[in-house]
JSON list of C-alpha atoms in Angstrom, two decimals:
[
{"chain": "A", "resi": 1, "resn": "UNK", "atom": "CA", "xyz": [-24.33, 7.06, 2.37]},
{"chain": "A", "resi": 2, "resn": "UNK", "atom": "CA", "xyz": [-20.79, 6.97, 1.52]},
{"chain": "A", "resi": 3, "resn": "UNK", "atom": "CA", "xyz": [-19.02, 9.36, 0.35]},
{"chain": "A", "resi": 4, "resn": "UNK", "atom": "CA", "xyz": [-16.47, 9.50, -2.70]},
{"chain": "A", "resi": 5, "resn": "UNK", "atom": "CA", "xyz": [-13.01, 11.49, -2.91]},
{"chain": "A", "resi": 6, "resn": "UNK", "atom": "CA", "xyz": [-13.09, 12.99, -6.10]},
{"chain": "A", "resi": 7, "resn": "UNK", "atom": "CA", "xyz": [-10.02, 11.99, -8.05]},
{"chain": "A", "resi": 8, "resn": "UNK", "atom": "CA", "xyz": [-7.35, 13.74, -10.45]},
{"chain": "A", "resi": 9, "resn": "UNK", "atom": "CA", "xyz": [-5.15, 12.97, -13.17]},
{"chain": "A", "resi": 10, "resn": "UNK", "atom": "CA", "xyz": [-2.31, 15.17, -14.01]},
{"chain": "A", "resi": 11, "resn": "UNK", "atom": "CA", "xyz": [0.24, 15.15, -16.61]},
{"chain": "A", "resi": 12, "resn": "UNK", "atom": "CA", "xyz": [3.62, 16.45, -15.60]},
{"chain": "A", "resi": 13, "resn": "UNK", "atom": "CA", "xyz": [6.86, 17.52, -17.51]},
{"chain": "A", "resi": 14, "resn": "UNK", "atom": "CA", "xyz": [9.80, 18.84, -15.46]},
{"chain": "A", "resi": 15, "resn": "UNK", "atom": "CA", "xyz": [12.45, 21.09, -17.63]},
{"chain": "A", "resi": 16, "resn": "UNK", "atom": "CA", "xyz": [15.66, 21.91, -15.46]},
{"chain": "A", "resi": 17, "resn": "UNK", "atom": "CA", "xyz": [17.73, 24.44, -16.56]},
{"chain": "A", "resi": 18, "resn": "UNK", "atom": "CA", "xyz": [21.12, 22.25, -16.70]},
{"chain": "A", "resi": 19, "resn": "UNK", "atom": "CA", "xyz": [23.12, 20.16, -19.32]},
{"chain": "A", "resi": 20, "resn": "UNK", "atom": "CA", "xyz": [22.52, 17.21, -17.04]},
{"chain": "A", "resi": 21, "resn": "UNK", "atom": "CA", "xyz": [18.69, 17.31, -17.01]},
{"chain": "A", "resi": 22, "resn": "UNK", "atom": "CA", "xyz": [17.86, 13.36, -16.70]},
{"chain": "A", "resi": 23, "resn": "UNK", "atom": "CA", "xyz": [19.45, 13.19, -13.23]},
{"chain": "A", "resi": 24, "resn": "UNK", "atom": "CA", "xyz": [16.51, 15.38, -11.69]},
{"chain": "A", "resi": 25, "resn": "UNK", "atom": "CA", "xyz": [14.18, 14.41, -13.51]},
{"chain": "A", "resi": 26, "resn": "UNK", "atom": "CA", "xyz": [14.75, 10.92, -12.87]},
{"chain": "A", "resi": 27, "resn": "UNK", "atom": "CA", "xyz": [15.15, 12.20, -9.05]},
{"chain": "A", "resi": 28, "resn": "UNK", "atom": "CA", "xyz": [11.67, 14.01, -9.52]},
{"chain": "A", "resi": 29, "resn": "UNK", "atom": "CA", "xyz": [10.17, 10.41, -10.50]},
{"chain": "A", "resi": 30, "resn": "UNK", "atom": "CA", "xyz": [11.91, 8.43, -7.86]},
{"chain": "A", "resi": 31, "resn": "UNK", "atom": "CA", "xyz": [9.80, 11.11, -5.08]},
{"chain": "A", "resi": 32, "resn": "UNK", "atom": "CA", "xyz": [6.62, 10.92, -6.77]},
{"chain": "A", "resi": 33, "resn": "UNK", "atom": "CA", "xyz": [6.73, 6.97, -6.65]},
{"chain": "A", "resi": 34, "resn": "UNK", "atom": "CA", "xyz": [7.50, 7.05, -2.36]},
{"chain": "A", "resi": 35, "resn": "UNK", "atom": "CA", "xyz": [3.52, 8.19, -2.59]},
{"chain": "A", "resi": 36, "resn": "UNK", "atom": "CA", "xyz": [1.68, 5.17, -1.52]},
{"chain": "A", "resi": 37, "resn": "UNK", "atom": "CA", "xyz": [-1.88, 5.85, -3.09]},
{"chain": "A", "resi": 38, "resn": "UNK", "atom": "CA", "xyz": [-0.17, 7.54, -6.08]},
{"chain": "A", "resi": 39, "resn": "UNK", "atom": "CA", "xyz": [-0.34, 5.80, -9.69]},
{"chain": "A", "resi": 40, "resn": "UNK", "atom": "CA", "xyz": [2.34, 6.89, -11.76]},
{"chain": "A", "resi": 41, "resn": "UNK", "atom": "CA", "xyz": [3.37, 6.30, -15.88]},
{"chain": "A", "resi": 42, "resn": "UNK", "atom": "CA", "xyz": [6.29, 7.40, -17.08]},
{"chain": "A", "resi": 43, "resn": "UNK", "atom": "CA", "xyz": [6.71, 7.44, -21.37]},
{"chain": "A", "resi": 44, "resn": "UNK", "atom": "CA", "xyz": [9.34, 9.86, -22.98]},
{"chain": "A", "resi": 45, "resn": "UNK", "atom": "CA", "xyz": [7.39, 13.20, -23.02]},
{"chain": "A", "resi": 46, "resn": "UNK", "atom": "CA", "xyz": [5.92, 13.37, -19.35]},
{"chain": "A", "resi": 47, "resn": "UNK", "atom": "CA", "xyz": [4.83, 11.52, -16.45]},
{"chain": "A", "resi": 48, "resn": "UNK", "atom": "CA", "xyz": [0.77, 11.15, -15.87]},
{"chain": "A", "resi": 49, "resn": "UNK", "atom": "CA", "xyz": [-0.47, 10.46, -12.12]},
{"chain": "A", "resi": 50, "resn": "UNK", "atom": "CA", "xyz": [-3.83, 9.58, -10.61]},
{"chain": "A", "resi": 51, "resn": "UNK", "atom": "CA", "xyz": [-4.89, 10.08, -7.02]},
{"chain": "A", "resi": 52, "resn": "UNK", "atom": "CA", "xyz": [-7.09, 11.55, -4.85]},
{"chain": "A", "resi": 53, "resn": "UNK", "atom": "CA", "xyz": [-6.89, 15.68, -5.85]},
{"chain": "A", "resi": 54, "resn": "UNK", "atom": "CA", "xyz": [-5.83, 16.73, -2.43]},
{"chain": "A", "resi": 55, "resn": "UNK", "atom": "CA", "xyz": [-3.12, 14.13, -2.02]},
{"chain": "A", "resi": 56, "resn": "UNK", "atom": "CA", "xyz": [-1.80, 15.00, -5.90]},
{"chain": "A", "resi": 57, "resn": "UNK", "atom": "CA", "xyz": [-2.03, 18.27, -5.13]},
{"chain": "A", "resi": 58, "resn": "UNK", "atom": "CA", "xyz": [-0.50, 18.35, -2.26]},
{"chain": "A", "resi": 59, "resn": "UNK", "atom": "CA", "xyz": [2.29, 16.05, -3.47]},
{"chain": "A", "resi": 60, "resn": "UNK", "atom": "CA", "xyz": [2.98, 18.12, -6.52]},
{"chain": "A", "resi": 61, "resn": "UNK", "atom": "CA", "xyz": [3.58, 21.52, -3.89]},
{"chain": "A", "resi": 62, "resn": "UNK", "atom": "CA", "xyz": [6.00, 19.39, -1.85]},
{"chain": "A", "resi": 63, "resn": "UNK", "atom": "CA", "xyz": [8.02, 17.73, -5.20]},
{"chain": "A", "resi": 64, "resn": "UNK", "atom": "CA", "xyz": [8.04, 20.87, -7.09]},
{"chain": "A", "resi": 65, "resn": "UNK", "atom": "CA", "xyz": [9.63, 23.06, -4.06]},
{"chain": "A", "resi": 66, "resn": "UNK", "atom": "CA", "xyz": [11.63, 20.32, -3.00]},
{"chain": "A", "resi": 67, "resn": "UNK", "atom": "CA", "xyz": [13.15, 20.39, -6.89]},
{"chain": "A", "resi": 68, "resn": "UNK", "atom": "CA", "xyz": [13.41, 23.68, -7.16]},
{"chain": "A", "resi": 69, "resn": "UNK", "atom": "CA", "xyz": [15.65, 23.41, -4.00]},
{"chain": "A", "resi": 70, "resn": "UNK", "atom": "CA", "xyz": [18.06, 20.71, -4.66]},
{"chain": "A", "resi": 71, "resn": "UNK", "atom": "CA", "xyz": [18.36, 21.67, -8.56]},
{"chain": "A", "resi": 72, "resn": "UNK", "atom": "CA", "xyz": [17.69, 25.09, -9.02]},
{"chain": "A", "resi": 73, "resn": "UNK", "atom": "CA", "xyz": [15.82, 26.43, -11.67]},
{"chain": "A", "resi": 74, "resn": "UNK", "atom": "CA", "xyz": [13.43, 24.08, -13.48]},
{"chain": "A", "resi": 75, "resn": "UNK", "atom": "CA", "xyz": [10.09, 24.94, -15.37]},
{"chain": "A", "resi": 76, "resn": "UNK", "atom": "CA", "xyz": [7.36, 22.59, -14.61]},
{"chain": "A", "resi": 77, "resn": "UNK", "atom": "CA", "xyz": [4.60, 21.85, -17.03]},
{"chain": "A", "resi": 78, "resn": "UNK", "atom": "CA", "xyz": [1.09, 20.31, -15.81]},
{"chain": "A", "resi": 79, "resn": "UNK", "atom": "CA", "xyz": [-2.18, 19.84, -17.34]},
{"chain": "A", "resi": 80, "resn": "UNK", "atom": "CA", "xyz": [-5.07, 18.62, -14.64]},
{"chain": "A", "resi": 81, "resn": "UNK", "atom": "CA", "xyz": [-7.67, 16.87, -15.83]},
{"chain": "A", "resi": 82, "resn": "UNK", "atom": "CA", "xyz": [-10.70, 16.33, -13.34]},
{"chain": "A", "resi": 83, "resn": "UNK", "atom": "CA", "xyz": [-11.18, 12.35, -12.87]},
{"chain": "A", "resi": 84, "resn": "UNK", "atom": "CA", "xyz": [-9.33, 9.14, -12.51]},
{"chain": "A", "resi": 85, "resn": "UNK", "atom": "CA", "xyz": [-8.16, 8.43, -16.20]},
{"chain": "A", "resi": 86, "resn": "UNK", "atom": "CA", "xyz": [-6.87, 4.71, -17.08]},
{"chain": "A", "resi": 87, "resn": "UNK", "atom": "CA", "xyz": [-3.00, 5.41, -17.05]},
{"chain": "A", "resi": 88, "resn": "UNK", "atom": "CA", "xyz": [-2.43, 2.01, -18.95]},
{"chain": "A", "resi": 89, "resn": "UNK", "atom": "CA", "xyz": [-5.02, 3.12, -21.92]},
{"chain": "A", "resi": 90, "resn": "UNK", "atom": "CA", "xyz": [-2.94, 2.76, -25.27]},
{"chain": "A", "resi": 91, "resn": "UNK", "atom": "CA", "xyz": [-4.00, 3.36, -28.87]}
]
């Protein structure tokens, strides 16, 4: 029997608290996308990922401290949603 990693999507919006936000954000982006089994859409309100839970979970602890370090203050806003969602789904 073989077993399945159970997968998660997450939508992410980063908020830092400076007049020049796109530079970390676009920084933020750039880290995510050095994940190799990470898949990543970017539109104007947020960034969605899919990947196995532990590695976007994981990822998500290191990016988020590693932002808050280099920028500062930021607010970070996710929503999880159990399951791998199709990123390229449009209506």
């Amino acid at each position: 029997m073989q077993s399945t990693t159970m997968k998660l999507t997450a939508e992410i919006s980063m908020y830092p608290f400076k007049e020049n936000y796109i530079e970390p954000i676009q920084w933020f982006i750039d880290r995510l996308d050095s994940y190799e089994h990470i898949e990543r859409k970017t539109n104007a309100m947020a960034t969605q990922i899919c990947g196995d839970y532990a590695v976007v979970m994981n990822m998500l602890a290191i990016e988020m401290q590693a932002a808050h370090e280099k920028w500062g203050k930021a607010v970070f806003v996710v929503k999880f949603i159990g399951g791998e969602l199709d990123l390229s789904h449009t209506q």
